[in-house]
Coordinates of C-alpha atoms and ligand atoms in Angstrom, one line a residue:
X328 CA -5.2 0.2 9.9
X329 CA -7.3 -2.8 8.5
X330 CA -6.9 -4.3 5.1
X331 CA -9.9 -2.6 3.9
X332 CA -8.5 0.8 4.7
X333 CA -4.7 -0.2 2.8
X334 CA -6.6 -1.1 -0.5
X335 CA -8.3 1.7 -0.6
X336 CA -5.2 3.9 0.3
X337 CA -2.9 2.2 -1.9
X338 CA -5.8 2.6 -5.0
X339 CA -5.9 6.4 -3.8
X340 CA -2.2 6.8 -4.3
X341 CA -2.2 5.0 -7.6
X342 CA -4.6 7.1 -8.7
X343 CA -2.5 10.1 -7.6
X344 CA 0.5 8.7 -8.8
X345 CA -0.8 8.3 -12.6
X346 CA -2.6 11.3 -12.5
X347 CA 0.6 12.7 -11.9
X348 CA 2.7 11.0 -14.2
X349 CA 0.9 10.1 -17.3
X350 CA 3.4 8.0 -18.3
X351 CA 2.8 5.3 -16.3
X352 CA 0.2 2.4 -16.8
X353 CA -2.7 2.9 -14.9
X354 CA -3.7 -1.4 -16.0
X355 CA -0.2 -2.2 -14.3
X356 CA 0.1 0.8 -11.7
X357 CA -3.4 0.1 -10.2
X358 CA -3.8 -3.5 -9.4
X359 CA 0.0 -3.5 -8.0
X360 CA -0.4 -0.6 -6.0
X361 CA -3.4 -2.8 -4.5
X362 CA -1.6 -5.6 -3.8
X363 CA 1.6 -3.6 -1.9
X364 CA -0.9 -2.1 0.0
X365 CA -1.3 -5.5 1.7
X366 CA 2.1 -7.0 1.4
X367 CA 3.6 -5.6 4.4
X368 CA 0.7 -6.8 6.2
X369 CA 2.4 -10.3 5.3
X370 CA 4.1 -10.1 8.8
X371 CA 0.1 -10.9 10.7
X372 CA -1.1 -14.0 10.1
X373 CA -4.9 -12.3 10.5
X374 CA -4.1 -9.6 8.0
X375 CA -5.8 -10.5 4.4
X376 CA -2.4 -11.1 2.9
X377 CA -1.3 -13.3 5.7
X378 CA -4.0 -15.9 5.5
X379 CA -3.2 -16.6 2.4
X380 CA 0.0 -17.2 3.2
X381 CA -0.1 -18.3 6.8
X382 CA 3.1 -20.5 6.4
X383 CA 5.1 -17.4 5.2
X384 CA 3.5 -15.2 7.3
X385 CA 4.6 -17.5 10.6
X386 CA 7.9 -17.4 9.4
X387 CA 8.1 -13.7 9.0
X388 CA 6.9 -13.1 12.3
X389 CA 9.3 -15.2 14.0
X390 CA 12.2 -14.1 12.7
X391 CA 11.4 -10.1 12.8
X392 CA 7.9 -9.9 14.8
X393 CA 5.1 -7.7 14.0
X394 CA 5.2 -4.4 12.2
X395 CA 9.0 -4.8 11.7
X396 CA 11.0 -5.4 8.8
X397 CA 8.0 -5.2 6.1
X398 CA 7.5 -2.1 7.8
X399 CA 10.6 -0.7 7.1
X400 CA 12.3 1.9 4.4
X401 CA 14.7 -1.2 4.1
X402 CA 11.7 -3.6 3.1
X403 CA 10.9 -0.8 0.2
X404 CA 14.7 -1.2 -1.0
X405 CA 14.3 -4.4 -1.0
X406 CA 11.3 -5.4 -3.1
X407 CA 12.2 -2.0 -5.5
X408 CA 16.0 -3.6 -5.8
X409 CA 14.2 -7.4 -6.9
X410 CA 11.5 -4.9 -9.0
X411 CA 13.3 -2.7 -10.9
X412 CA 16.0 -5.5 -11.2
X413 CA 14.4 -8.7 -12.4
X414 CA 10.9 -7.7 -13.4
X415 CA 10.4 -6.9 -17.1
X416 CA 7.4 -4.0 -16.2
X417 CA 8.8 -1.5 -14.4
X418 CA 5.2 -0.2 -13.8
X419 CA 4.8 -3.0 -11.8
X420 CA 7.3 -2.8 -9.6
X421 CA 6.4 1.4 -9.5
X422 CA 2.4 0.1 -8.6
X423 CA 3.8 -2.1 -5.8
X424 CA 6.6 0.6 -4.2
X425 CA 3.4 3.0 -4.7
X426 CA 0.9 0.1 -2.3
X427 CA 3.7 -0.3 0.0
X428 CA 4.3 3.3 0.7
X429 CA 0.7 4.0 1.3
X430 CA 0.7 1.0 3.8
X431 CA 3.3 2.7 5.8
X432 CA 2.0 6.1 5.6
X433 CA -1.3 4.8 7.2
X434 CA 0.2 2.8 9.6
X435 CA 2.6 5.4 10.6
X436 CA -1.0 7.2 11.6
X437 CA -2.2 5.0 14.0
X438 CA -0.9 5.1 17.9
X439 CA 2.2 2.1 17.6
X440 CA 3.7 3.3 14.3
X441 CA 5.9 1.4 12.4
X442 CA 9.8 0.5 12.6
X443 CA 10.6 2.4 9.7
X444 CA 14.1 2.4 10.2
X445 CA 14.6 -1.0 11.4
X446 CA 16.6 -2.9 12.5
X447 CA 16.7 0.4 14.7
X448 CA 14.0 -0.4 16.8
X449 CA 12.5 3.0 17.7
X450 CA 9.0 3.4 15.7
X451 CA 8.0 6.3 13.4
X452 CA 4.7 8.0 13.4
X453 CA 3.0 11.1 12.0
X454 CA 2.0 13.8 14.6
X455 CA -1.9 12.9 14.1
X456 CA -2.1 9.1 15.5
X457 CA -5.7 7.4 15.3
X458 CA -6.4 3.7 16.4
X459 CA -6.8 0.7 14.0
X460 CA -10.8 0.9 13.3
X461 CA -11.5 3.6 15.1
X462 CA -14.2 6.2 14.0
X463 CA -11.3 8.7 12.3
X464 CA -9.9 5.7 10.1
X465 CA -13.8 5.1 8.6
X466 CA -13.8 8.2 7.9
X467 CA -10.4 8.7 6.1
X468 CA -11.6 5.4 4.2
X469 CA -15.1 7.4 3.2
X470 CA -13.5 10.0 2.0
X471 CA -10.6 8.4 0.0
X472 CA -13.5 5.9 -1.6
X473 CA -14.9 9.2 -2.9
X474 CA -11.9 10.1 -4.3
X475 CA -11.2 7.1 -5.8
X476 CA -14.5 7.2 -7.3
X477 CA -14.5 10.6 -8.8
X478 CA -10.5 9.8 -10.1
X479 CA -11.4 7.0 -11.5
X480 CA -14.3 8.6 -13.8
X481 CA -11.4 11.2 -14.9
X482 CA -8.9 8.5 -15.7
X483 CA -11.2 5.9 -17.5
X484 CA -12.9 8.8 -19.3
X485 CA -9.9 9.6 -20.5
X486 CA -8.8 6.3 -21.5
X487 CA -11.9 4.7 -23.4
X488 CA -14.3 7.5 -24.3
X489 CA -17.6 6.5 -24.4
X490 CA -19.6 8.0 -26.9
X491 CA -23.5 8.7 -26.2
X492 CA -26.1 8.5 -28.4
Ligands
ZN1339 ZN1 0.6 -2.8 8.5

């Protein structure tokens, strides 16, 4: 899936995720979400994340290749370990585990899945596969833009009411 499609994914499950559980901080949940929906992406050197990093993002892809490790349930242990473990907001870390999952859920719907379970090397994906900008992913895009859109009234409605008049 392209970058485009992973931030809005990852902004759709946020928005989910705090609608869900009111406890958590939808300033902290929402942004973080946005950025782990990029960062397993850190393993292409195209990808958004990647050329921001390119040096990282060469390194990651010699040592585990494309669509590997940052593709992978141990990836999520990982960064939730460092999260949950160093990081004073545990919001945060939540909004990034949220982005990261979303990533792999999306990419696990296009035709080469992911390597979930790496280092096993067999890759994952859901039973409905789609290519990487083909006409199916615009559409999932369209429609999670529009319910990002009609969340996001909800939630900030809620959160700062406006008064009229
Ligand atoms: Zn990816």
């Amino acid at each position: 899936m392209t970058g485009k499609t992973h931030i809005v994914g990852g902004l759709a499950a946020a928005l989910i995720s705090v609608q869900y559980e009111p406890t958590l901080d939808p300033f902290l949940v929402l942004p973080f979400a946005t950025l782990g929906s990029l960062l397993p992406d850190i393993c292409h050197s195209g990808s958004k994340i990647g050329r921001k990093l390119p040096v990282l993002a060469r390194l990651i892809r010699i040592f585990f290749g494309h669509r590997t490790m940052t593709h992978s349930l141990l990836f999520l242990i990982i960064i939730g370990y460092l999260g949950y473990r160093f990081v004073p907001y545990s919001d945060l870390t939540t909004g990034l585990m949220i982005g990261i999952i979303s990533h792999l859920i999306l990419d696990a719907a296009t035709k080469q899945g992911i390597k979930l379970l790496f280092p096993l090397s067999m890759s994952i994906k859901l039973p409905i596969t789609t290519h990487t900008g083909s006409r199916t992913e615009k559409l999932i895009r369209h429609l999670l833009s529009l319910y990002i859109i009609v969340q996001s009234l909800f939630l900030f409605h809620h959160l700062l009411p406006i008064t009229v008049g």
